Backbone as a ProteinNet text record, in pm:
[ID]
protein_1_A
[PRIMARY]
XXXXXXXXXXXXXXXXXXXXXXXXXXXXXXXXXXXXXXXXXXXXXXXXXXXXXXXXXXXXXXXXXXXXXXXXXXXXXXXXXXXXXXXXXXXXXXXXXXXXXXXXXXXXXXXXXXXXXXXXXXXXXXXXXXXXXXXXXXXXXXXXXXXXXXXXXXXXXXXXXXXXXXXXXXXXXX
[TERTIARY]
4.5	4.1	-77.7	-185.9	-282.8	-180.9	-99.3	-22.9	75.3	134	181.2	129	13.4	-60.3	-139.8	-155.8	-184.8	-69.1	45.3	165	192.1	186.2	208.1	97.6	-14.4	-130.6	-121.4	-37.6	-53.7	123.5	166.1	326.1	243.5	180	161.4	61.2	-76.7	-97.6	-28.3	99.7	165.1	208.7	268.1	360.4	230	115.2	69.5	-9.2	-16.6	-68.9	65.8	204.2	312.2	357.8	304.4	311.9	213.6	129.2	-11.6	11.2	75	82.8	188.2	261.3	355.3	328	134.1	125.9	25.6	26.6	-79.2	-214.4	-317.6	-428	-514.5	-655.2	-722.8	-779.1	-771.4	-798.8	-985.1	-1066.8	-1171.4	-1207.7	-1264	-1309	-1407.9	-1537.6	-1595.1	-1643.3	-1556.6	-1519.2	-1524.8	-1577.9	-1520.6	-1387.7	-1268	-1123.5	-1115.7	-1210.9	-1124	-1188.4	-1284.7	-1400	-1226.7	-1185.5	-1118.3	-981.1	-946.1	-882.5	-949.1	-1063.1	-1148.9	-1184.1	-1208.9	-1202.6	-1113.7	-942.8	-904.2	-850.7	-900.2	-851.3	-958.5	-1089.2	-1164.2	-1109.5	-1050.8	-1043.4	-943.8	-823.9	-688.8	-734.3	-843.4	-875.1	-946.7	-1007.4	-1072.8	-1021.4	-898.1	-815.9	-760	-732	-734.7	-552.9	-451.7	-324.3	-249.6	-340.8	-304.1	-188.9	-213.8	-121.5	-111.6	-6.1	115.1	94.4	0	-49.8	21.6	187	280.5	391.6	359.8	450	364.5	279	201.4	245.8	351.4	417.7	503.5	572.8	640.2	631.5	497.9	364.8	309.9	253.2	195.8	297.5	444.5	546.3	548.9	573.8	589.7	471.7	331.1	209.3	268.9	251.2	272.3	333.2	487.2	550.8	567.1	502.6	442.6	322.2	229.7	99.9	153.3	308.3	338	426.8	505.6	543.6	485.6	343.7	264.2	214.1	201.5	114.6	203.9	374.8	476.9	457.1	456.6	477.2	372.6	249.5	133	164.8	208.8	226	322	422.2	534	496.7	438.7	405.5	296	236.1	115.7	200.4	298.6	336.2	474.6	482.8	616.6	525.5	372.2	333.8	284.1	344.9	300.1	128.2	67.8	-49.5	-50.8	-186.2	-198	-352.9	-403.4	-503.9	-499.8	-595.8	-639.5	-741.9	-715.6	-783.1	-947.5	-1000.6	-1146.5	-1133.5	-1048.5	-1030.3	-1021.9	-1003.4	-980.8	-847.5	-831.4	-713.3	-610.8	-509.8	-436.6	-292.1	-242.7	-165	-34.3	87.4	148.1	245.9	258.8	406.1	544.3	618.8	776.6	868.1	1006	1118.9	1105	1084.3	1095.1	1002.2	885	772.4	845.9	918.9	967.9	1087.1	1127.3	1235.8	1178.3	1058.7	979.4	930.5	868.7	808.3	953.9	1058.9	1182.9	1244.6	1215.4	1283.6	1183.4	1037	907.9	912.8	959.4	961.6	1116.3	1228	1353.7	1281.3	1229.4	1183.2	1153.3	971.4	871.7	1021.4	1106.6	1175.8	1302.1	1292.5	1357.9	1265.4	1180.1	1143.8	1016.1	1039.5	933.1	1107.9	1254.1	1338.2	1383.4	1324.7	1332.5	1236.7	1124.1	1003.9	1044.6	1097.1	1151	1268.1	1380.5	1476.8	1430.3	1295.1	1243.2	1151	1110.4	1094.6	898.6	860.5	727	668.7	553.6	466.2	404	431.5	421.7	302.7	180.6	81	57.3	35.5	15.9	-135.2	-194.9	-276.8	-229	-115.8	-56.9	29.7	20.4	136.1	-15.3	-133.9	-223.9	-291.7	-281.3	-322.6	-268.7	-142.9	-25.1	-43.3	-90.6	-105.7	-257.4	-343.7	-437.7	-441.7	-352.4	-284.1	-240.5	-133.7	-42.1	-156.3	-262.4	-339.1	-462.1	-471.4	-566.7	-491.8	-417.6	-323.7	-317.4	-230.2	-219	-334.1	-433.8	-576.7	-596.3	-609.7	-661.4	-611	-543.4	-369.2	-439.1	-421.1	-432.3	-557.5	-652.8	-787.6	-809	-657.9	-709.2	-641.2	-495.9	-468	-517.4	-558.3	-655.1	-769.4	-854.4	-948.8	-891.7	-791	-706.3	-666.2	-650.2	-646	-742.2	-740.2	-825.3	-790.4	-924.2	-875.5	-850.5	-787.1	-678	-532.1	-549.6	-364.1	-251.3	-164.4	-41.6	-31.8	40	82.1	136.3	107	158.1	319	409.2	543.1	507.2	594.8	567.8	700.3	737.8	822.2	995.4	1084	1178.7	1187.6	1088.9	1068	1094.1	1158.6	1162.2	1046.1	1005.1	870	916.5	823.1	811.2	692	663.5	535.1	563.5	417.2	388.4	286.4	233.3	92.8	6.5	5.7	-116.8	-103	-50.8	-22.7	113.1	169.1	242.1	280	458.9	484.3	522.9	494.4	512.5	650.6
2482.7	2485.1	2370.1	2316.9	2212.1	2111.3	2079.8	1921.3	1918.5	2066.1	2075.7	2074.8	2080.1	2084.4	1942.3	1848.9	1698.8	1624	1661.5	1585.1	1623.6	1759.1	1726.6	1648.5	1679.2	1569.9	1441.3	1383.3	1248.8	1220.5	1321.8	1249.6	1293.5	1415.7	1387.6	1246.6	1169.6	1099.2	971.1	959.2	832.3	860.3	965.5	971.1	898	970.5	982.1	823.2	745.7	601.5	517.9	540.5	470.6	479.5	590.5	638.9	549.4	568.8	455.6	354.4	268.1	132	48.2	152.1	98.7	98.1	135.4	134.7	27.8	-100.4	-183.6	-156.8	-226.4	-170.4	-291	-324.4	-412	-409.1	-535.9	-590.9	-606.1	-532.1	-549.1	-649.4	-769.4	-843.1	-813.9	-785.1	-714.6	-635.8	-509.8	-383.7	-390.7	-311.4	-261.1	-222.6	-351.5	-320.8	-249	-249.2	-196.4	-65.4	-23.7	90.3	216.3	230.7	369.1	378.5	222.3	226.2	257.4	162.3	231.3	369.6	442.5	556.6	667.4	622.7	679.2	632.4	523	509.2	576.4	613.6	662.7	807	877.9	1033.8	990.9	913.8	944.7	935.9	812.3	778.9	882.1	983.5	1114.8	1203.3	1220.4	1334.1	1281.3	1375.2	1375.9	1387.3	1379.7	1381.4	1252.4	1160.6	1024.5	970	949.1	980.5	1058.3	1109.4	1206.7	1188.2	1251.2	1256.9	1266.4	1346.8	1350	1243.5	1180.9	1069.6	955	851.3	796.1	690.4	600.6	460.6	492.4	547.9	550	569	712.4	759.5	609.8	547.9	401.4	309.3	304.6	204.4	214.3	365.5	421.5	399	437.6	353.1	224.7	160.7	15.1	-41.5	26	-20.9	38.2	182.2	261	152.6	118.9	-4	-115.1	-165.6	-275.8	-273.7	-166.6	-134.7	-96.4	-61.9	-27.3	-191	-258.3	-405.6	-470.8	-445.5	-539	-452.5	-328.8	-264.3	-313.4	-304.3	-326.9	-480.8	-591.3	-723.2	-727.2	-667	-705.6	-590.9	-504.3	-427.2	-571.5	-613.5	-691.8	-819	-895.1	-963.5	-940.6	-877.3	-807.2	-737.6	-734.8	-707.7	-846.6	-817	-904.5	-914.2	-992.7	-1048.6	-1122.8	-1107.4	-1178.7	-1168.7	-1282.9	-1305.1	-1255.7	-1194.4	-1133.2	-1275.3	-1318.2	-1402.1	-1399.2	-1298	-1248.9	-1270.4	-1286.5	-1318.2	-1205.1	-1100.6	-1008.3	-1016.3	-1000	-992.3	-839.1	-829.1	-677.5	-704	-678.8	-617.2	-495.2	-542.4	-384	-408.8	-292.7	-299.3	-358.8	-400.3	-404.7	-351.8	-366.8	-270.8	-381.6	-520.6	-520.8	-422.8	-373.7	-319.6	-210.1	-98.8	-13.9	29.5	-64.2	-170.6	-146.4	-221.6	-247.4	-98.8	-31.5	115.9	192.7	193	264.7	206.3	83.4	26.7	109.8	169.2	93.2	297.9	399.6	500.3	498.3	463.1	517.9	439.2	321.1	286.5	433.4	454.9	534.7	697.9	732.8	830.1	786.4	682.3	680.2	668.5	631.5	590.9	766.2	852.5	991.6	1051.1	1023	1067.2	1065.8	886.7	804.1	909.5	921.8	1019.4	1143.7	1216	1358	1345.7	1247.6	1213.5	1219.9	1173.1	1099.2	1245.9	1340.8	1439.5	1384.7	1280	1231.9	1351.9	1405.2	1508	1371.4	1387.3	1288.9	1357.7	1351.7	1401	1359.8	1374.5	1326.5	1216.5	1191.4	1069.3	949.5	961	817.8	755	824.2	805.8	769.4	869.7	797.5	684	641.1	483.9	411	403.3	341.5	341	418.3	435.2	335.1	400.1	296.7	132.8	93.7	-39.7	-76.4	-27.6	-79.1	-63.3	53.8	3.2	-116.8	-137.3	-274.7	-373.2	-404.5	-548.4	-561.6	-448.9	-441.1	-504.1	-421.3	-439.8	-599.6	-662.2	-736.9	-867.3	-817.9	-957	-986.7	-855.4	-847.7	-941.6	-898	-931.3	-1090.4	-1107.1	-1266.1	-1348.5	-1288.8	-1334.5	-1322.1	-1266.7	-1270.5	-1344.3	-1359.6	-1440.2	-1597.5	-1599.9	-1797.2	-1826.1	-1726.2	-1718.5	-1782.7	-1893.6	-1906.4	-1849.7	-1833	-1725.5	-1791.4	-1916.8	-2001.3	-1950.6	-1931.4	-1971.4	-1865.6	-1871.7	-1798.2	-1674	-1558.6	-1489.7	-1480.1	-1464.4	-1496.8	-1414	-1436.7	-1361.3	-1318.8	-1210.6	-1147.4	-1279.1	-1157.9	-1251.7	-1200.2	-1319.1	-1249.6	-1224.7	-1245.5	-1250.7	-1360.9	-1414.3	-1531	-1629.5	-1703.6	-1769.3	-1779.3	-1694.7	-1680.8	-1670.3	-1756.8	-1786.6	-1676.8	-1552	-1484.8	-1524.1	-1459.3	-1456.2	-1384.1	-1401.7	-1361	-1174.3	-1089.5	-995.2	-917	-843.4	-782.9	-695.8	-663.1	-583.2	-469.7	-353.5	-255.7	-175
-1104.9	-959.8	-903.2	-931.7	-890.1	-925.1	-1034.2	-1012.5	-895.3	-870.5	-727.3	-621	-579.8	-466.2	-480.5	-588.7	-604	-556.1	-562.9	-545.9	-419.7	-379.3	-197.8	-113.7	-200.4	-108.3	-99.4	-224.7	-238.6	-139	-129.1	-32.5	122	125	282.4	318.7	195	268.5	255.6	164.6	192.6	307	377.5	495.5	602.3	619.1	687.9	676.6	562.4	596.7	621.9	593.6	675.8	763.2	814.3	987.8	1070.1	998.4	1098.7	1107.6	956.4	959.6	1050.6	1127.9	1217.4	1372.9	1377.6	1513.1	1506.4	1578.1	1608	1538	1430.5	1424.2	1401.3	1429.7	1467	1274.9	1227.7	1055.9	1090.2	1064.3	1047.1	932.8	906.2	785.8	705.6	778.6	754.1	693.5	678.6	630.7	510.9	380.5	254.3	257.6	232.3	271.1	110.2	1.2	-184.2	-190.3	-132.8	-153.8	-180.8	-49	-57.2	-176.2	-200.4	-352.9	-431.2	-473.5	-582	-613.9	-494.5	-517.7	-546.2	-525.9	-547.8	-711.8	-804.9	-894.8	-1033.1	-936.1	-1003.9	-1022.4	-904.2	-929.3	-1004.9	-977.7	-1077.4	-1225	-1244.9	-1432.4	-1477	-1391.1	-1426.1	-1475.3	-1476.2	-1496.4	-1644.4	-1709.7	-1845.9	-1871.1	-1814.7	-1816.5	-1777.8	-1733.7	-1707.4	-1838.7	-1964	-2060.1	-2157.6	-2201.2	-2258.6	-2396	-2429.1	-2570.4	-2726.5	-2675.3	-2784.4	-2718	-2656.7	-2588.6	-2543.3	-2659.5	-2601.9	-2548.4	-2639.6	-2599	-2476.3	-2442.7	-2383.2	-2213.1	-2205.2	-2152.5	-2080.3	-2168.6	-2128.7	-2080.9	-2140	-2074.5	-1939.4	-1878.6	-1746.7	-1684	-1701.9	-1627.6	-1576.4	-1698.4	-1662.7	-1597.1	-1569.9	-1448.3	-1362	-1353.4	-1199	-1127.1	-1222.7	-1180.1	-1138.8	-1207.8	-1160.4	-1016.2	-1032.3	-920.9	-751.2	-803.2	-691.5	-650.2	-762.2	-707.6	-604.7	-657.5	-583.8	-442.4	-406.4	-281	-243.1	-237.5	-220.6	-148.7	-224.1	-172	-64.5	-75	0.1	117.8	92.5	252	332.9	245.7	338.6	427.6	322.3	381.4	482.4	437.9	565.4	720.6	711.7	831.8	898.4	994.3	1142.5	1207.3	1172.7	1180.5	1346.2	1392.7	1528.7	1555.2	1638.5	1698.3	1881.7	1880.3	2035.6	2088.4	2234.7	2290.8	2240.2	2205.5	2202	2065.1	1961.5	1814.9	1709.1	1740.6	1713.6	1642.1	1514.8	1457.8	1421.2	1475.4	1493.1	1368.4	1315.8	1202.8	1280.4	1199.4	1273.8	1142.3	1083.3	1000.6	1069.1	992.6	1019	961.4	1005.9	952.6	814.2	764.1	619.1	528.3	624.6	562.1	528.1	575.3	572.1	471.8	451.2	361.6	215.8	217.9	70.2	74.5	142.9	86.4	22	93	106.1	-50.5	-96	-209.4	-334.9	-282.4	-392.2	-420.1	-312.1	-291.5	-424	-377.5	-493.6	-632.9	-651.7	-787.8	-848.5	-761.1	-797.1	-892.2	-779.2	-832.9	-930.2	-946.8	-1057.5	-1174.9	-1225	-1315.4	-1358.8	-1235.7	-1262.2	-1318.6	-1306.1	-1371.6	-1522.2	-1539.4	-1678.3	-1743.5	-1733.2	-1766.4	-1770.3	-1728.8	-1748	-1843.2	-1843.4	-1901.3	-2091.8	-2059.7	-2196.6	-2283.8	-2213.2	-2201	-2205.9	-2130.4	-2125.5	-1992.3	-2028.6	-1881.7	-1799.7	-1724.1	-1622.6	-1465.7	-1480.5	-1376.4	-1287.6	-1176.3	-1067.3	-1046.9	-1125.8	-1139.4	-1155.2	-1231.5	-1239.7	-1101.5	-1038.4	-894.9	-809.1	-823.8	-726.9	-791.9	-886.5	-945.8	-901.1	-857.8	-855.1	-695.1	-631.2	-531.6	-495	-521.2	-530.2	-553.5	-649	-615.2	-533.8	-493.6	-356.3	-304.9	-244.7	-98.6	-146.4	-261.1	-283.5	-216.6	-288.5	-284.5	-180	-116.7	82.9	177.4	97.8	210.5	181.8	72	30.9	61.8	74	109.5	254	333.5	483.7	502.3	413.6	458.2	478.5	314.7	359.6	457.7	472.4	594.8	721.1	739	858.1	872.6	757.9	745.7	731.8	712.5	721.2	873.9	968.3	1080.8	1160.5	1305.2	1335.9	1462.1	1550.9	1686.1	1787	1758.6	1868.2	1776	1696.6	1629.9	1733.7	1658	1771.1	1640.5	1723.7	1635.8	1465.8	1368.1	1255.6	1242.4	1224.4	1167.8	1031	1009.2	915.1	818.6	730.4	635.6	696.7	713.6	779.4	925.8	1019.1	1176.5	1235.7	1293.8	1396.6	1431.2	1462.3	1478.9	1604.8	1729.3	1836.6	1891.6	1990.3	2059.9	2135.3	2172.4	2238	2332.6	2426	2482.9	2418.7	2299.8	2206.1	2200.4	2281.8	2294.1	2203.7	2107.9	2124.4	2185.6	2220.1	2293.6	2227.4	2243	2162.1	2214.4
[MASK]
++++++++++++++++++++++++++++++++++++++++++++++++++++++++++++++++++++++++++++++++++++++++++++++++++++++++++++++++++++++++++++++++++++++++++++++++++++++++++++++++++++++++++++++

């Protein structure tokens, strides 16, 4: 019952951090942007089901490209968001429909490859999805952080990847 109640926690807070990432939010630099990955890669390496003890190679194949798979979402969410400078220099971030795109591509991977794993008859725990998880939000944060920090607080809006290059008044319109 606890790997079921780990696995709805970890889908309500993906819902609930791709819900946010589509409303305007101000990129603090500042900030400990790795602290709340780290922490979640500490609880996932804590747990003792991370790999499949009568399925070790195989166990470890699926890590490896759940980890790799989280690094690519992780990148391609950062750069598919729309970056901008506020007159006062304040730098704001908003997802886009590519962002939505890459979670939506990085979401059918994730379930195909927890199918390959059942297919293979590998136990597959819900630590390895929040590792994997914990990646994507490194890379994300980290990406962000530095784009924003290459930003100077004259530049014009940054486009994401795939957006038009359109001069705004420094404002998006929501």
């Amino acid at each position: 019952m606890s790997g079921l109640v780990d696995a709805l926690l970890i889908v309500v807070a993906v819902v609930v951090v791709i819900a946010r990432q589509f409303r305007a939010s101000r990129i603090d630099t500042g900030r400990r942007w790795w602290l709340l990955p780290v922490v979640l890669a500490v609880v996932a390496l804590r747990e003792p089901g991370l790999v499949d003890a009568h399925h070790r190679t195989a166990s470890i194949a699926l890590l490896t490209v759940e980890l790799l798979t989280g690094l690519a979402i992780g990148a391609g969410w950062a750069w598919t968001s729309r970056i901008w400078t506020e007159p006062d220099g304040a730098v704001w971030s908003r997802s886009t429909k590519a962002s939505g795109a890459v979670w939506a591509v990085g979401i059918g991977l994730r379930l195909g490859l927890f199918a390959l794993g059942a297919a293979l008859g590998v136990h597959q725990d819900s630590s390895a999805l929040l590792l994997a998880l914990a990646a994507t939000l490194l890379v994300r944060a980290g990406t962000l952080d530095w784009r924003a920090r290459s930003l100077s607080s004259a530049a014009a809006p940054a486009p994401a990847y795939g957006q038009p290059m359109v001069r705004s008044s420094g404002k998006e319109r929501v």
